[in-house]
Coordinates of C-alpha atoms in Angstrom, one line a residue:
X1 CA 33.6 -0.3 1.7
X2 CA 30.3 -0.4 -0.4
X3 CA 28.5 3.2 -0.6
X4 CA 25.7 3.2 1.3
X5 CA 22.3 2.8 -0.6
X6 CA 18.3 3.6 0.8
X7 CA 15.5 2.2 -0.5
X8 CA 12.2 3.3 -0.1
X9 CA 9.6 1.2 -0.7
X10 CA 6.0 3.5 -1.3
X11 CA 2.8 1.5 -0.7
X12 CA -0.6 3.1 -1.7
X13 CA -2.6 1.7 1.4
X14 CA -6.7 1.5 0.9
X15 CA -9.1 -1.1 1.9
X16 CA -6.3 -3.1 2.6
X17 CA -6.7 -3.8 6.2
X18 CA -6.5 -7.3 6.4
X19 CA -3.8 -7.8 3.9
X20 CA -1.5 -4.8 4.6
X21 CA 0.4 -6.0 7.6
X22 CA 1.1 -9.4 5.8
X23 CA 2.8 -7.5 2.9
X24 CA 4.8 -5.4 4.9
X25 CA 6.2 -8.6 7.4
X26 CA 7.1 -10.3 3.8
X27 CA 9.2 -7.0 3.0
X28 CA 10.6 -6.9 6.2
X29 CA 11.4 -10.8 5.7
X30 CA 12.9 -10.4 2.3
X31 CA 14.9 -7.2 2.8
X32 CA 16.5 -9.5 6.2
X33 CA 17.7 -11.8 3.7
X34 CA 19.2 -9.6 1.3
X35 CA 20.6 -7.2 4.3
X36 CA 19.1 -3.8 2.2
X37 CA 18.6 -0.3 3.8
X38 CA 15.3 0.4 3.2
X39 CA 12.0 2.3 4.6
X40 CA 8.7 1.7 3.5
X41 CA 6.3 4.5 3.0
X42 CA 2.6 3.4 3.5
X43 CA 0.3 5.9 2.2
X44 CA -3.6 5.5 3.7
X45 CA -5.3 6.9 1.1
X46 CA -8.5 7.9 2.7
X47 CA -9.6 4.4 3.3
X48 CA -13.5 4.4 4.7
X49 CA -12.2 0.6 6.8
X50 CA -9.7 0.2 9.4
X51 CA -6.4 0.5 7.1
X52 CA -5.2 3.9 9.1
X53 CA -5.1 1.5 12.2
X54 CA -2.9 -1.0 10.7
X55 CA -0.5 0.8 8.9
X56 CA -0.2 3.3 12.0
X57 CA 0.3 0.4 14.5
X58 CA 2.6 -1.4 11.9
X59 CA 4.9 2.3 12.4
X60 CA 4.7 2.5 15.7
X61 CA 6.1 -1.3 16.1
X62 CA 8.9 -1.2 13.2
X63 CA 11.3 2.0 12.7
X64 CA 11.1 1.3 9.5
X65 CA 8.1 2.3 8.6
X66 CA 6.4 5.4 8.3
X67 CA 2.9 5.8 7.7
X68 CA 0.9 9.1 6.2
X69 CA -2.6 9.3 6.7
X70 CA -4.3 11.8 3.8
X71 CA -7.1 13.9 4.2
X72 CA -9.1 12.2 2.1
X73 CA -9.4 10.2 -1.4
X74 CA -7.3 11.4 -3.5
X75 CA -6.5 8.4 -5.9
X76 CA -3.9 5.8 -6.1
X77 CA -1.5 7.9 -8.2
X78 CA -1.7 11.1 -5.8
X79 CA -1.2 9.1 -2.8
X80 CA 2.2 7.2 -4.9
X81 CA 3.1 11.1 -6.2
X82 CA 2.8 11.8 -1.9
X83 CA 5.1 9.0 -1.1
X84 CA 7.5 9.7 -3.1
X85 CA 7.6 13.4 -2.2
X86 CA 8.6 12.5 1.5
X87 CA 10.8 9.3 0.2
X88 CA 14.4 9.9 1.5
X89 CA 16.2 7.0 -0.7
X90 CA 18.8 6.6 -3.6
X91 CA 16.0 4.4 -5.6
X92 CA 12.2 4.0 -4.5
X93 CA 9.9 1.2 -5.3
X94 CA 6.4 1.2 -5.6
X95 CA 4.5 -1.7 -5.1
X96 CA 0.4 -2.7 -4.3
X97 CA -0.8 -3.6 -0.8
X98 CA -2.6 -6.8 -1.8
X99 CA 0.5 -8.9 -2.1
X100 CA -0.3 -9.2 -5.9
X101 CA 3.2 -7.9 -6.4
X102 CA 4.8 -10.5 -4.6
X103 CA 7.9 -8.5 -2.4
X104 CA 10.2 -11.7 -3.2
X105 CA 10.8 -10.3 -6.3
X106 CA 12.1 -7.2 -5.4
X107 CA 15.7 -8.1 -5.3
X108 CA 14.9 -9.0 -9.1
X109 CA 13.9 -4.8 -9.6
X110 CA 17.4 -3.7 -7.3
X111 CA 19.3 -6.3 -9.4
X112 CA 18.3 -5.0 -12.6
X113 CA 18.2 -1.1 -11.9
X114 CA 21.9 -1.5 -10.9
X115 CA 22.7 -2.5 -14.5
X116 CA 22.7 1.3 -15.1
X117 CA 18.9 1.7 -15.6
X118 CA 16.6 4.9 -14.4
X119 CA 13.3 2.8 -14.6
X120 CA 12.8 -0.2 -14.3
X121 CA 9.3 -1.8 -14.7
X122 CA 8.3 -5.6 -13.8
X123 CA 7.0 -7.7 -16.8
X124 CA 4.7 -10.0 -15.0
X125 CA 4.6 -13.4 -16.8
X126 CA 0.8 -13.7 -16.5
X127 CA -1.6 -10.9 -14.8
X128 CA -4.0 -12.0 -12.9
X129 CA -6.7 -9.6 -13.4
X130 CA -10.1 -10.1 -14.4
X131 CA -11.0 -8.9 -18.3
X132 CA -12.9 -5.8 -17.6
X133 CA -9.5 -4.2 -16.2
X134 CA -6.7 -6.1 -19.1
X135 CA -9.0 -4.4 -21.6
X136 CA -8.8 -0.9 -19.6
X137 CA -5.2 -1.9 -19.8
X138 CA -5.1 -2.3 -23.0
X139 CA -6.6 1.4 -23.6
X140 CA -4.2 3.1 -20.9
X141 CA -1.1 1.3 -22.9
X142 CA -2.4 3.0 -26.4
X143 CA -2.8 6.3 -24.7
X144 CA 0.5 5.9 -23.1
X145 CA 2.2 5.3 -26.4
X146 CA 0.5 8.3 -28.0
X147 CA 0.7 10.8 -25.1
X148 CA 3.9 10.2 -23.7
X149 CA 5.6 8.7 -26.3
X150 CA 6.2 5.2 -24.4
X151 CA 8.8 2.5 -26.3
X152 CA 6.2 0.1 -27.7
X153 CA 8.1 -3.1 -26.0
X154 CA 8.0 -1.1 -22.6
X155 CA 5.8 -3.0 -20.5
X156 CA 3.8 -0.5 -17.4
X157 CA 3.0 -1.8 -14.2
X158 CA 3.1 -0.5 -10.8
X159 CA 5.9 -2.5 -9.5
X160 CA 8.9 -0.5 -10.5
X161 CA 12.0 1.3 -9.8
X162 CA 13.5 4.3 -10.3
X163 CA 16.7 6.8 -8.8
X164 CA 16.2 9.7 -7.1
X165 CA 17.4 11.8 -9.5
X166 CA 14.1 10.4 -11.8
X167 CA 12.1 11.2 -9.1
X168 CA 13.1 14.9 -8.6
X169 CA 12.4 15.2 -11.8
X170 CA 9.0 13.2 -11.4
X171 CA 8.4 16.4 -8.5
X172 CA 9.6 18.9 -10.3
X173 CA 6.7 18.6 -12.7
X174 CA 3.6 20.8 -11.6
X175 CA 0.4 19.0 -11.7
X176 CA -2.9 18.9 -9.4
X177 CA -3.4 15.4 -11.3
X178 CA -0.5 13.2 -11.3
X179 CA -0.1 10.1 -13.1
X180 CA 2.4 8.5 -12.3
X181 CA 3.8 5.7 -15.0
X182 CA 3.4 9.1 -17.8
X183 CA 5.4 11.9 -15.2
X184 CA 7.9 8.9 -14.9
X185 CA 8.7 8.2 -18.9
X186 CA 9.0 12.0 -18.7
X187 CA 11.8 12.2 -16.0
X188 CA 13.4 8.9 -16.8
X189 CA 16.4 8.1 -19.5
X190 CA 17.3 4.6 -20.1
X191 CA 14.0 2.3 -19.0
X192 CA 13.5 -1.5 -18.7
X193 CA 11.6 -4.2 -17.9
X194 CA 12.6 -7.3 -15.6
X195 CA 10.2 -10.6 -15.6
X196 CA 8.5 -11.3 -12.3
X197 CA 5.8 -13.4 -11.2
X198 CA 2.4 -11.6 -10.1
X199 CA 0.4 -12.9 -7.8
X200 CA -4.1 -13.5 -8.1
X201 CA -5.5 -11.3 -5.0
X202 CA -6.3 -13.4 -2.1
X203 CA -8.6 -11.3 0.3
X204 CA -11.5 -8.7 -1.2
X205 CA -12.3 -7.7 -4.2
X206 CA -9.7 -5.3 -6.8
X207 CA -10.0 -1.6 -6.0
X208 CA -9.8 -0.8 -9.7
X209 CA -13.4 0.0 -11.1
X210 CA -14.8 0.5 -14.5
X211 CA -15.6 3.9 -13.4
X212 CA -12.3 4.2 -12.2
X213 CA -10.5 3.3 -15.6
X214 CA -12.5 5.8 -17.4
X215 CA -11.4 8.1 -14.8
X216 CA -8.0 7.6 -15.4
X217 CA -8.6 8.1 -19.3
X218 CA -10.4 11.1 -18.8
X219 CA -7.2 12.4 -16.6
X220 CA -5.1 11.2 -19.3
X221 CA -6.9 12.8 -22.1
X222 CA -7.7 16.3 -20.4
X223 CA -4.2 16.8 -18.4
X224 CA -1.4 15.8 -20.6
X225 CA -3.6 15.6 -23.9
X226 CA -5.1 18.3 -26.9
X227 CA -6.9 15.0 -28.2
X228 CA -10.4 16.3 -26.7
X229 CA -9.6 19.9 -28.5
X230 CA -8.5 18.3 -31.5
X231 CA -11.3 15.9 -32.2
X232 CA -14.3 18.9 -31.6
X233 CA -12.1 20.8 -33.9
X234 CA -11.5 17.8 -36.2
X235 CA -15.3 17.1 -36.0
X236 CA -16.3 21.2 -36.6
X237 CA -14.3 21.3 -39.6
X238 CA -15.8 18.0 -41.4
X239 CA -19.6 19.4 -40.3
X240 CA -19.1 22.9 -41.5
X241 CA -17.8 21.3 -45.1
X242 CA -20.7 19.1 -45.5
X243 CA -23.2 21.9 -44.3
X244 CA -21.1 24.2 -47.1
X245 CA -21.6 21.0 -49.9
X246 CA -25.5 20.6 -48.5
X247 CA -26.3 24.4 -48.9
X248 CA -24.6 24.6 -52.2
X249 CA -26.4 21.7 -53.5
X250 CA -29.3 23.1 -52.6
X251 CA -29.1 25.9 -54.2
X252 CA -27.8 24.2 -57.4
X253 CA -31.3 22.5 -57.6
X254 CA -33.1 25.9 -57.1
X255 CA -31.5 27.4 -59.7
X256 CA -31.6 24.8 -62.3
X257 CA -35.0 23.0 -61.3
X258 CA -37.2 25.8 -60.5
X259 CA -37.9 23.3 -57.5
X260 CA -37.6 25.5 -53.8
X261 CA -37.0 23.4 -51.0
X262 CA -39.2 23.4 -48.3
X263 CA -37.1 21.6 -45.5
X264 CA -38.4 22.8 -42.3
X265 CA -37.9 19.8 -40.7
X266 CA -34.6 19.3 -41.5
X267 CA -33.8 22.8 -41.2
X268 CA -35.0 22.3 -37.6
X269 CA -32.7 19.4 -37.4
X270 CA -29.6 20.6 -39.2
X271 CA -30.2 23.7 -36.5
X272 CA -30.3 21.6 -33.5
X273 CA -27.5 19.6 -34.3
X274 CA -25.0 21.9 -34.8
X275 CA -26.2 23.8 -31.6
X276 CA -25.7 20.5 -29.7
X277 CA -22.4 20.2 -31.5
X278 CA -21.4 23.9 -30.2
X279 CA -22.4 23.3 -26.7
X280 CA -19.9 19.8 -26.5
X281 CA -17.2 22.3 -27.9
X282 CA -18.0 24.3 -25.0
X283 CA -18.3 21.8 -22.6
X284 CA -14.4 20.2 -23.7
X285 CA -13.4 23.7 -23.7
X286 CA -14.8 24.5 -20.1
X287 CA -13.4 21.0 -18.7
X288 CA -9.5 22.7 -19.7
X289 CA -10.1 26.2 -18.1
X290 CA -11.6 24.1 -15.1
X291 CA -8.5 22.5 -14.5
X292 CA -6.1 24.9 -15.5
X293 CA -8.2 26.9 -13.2
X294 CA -7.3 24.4 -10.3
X295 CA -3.7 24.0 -11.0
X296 CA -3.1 27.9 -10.5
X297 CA -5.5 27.9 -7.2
X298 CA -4.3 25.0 -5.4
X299 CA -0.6 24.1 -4.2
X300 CA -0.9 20.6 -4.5
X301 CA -2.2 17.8 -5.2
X302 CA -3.1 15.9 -1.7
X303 CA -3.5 17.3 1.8
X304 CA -1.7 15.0 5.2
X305 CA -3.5 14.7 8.2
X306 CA -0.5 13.2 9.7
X307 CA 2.2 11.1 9.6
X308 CA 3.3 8.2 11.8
X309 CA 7.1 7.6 12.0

């Protein structure tokens, strides 16, 4: 007899409501025909419509789903960090609520993972995504080579799979900021890719922001990153040398021209510069005791209102 295997499929829920309940009747549909365990986690991520109504009516009708409702907005990878946290199965996907990750292709992730894998990631063959967001892609990808040291044919997305034992590990890793594609090339071993098709989003508009990409830089640089430190310091050390070369030139011409330099002005400048240069220091340095201020003060990272099973 074949060991018994759970799935749990964890679904980031917001502004979805009119899409939601179609991409969890299409799992339901395609885990039927493949006769998989599974439960799917829907995760309402402080959505300002009517999403905490569908997803808590679609638990109440099918046992199995269960559906969290946070306290607020926390952010796509919190509320993904939160469902995996209560996830009970041997593997858990992760998948979008807009049916842009088309759950017919989720055999294609179990199929692939079962080859021995930790990770696995889907390599759509074309994104549909408009060019603001491939070109915030683009950026996230650099950062995730740099940062977290990602294999440079490793393709990211957030359609994936992983064990359990990757995502205790995932857990284990202390953070008031999770992101979740670095915490998981951290905790995983062998990682993959498997082609799938990806799907253009057929009702609203994509959640993802410019504002919101630079926010997820910004997380990036200042919670798993010394780049911010290192390029004030970078930038302190290549001022004070020309400052050094500037004064010493200066006095040079003094000595053999007889000619003083007046330079108020550019003493004024040169003065103001470096004290707006100080203050950014300041400011980069402030932004790191800020947060590791937070990560001492606050348990973690998302709060439940409650949970629907």
């Amino acid at each position: 007899m074949a060991d018994f295997i759970l799935y749990s499929i964890v679904i980031p829920v917001y502004r979805s409501e009119k899409v939601v309940e179609r991409t969890v009747e299409t799992i339901l549909e395609v885990a039927a025909n493949h006769s998989f365990s599974f439960e799917i986690i829907l995760v309402n991520d402080g959505s300002p419509d009517n999403s905490w109504g569908v997803v808590e009516e679609l638990a109440k009708k099918h046992i199995e789903v269960r559906s969290v409702n946070l306290l607020k907005n926390y952010g796509q990878h919190t509320a993904v960090y939160c469902g995996i946290a209560i996830s009970k199965g041997d593997y858990i996907i992760t998948m979008d609520d807009d049916m842009q990750n088309p759950p017919s292709e989720i055999p294609k992730l179990i199929a692939k993972i079962q080859e021995g894998y930790d990770l696995i990631f889907a390599e759509f063959v074309q994104k549909m995504h408009p060019g603001f967001r491939k070109l915030g892609t683009r950026m996230i990808s650099y950062l995730n080579k740099e940062i977290f040291d990602k294999p440079k044919d490793l393709k990211l997305t957030n359609f994936r799979i992983f064990n359990r034992s990757t995502a205790d590990r995932l857990l284990d890793y202390r953070t008031n900021y999770p992101y979740i594609p670095g915490l998981l090339l951290m905790s995983a071993g062998k990682m993959g890719n498997v082609i799938t098709e990806h799907h253009s989003r057929e009702i609203g508009n994509s959640n993802y922001t410019l504002v919101r990409i630079l926010t997820l830089v910004a997380r990036l640089l200042f919670n798993y990153s010394s780049y911010p430190l290192k390029l004030v310091s970078g930038s302190g050390i290549v001022i004070s040398i020309l400052s050094f070369l500037a004064g010493f030139a200066y006095i040079l011409k003094s000595i053999f021209t007889g000619v003083h330099v007046e330079g108020w002005t550019t003493l004024v400048a040169l003065i103001s510069f470096l004290c707006g240069f100080i203050l950014i220091m300041l400011g980069v340095m402030g932004e790191y005791l800020a947060r590791i201020l937070n990560q001492q003060t606050v348990s973690k990272p998302y709060q439940v209102r409650e949970i629907v099973d």
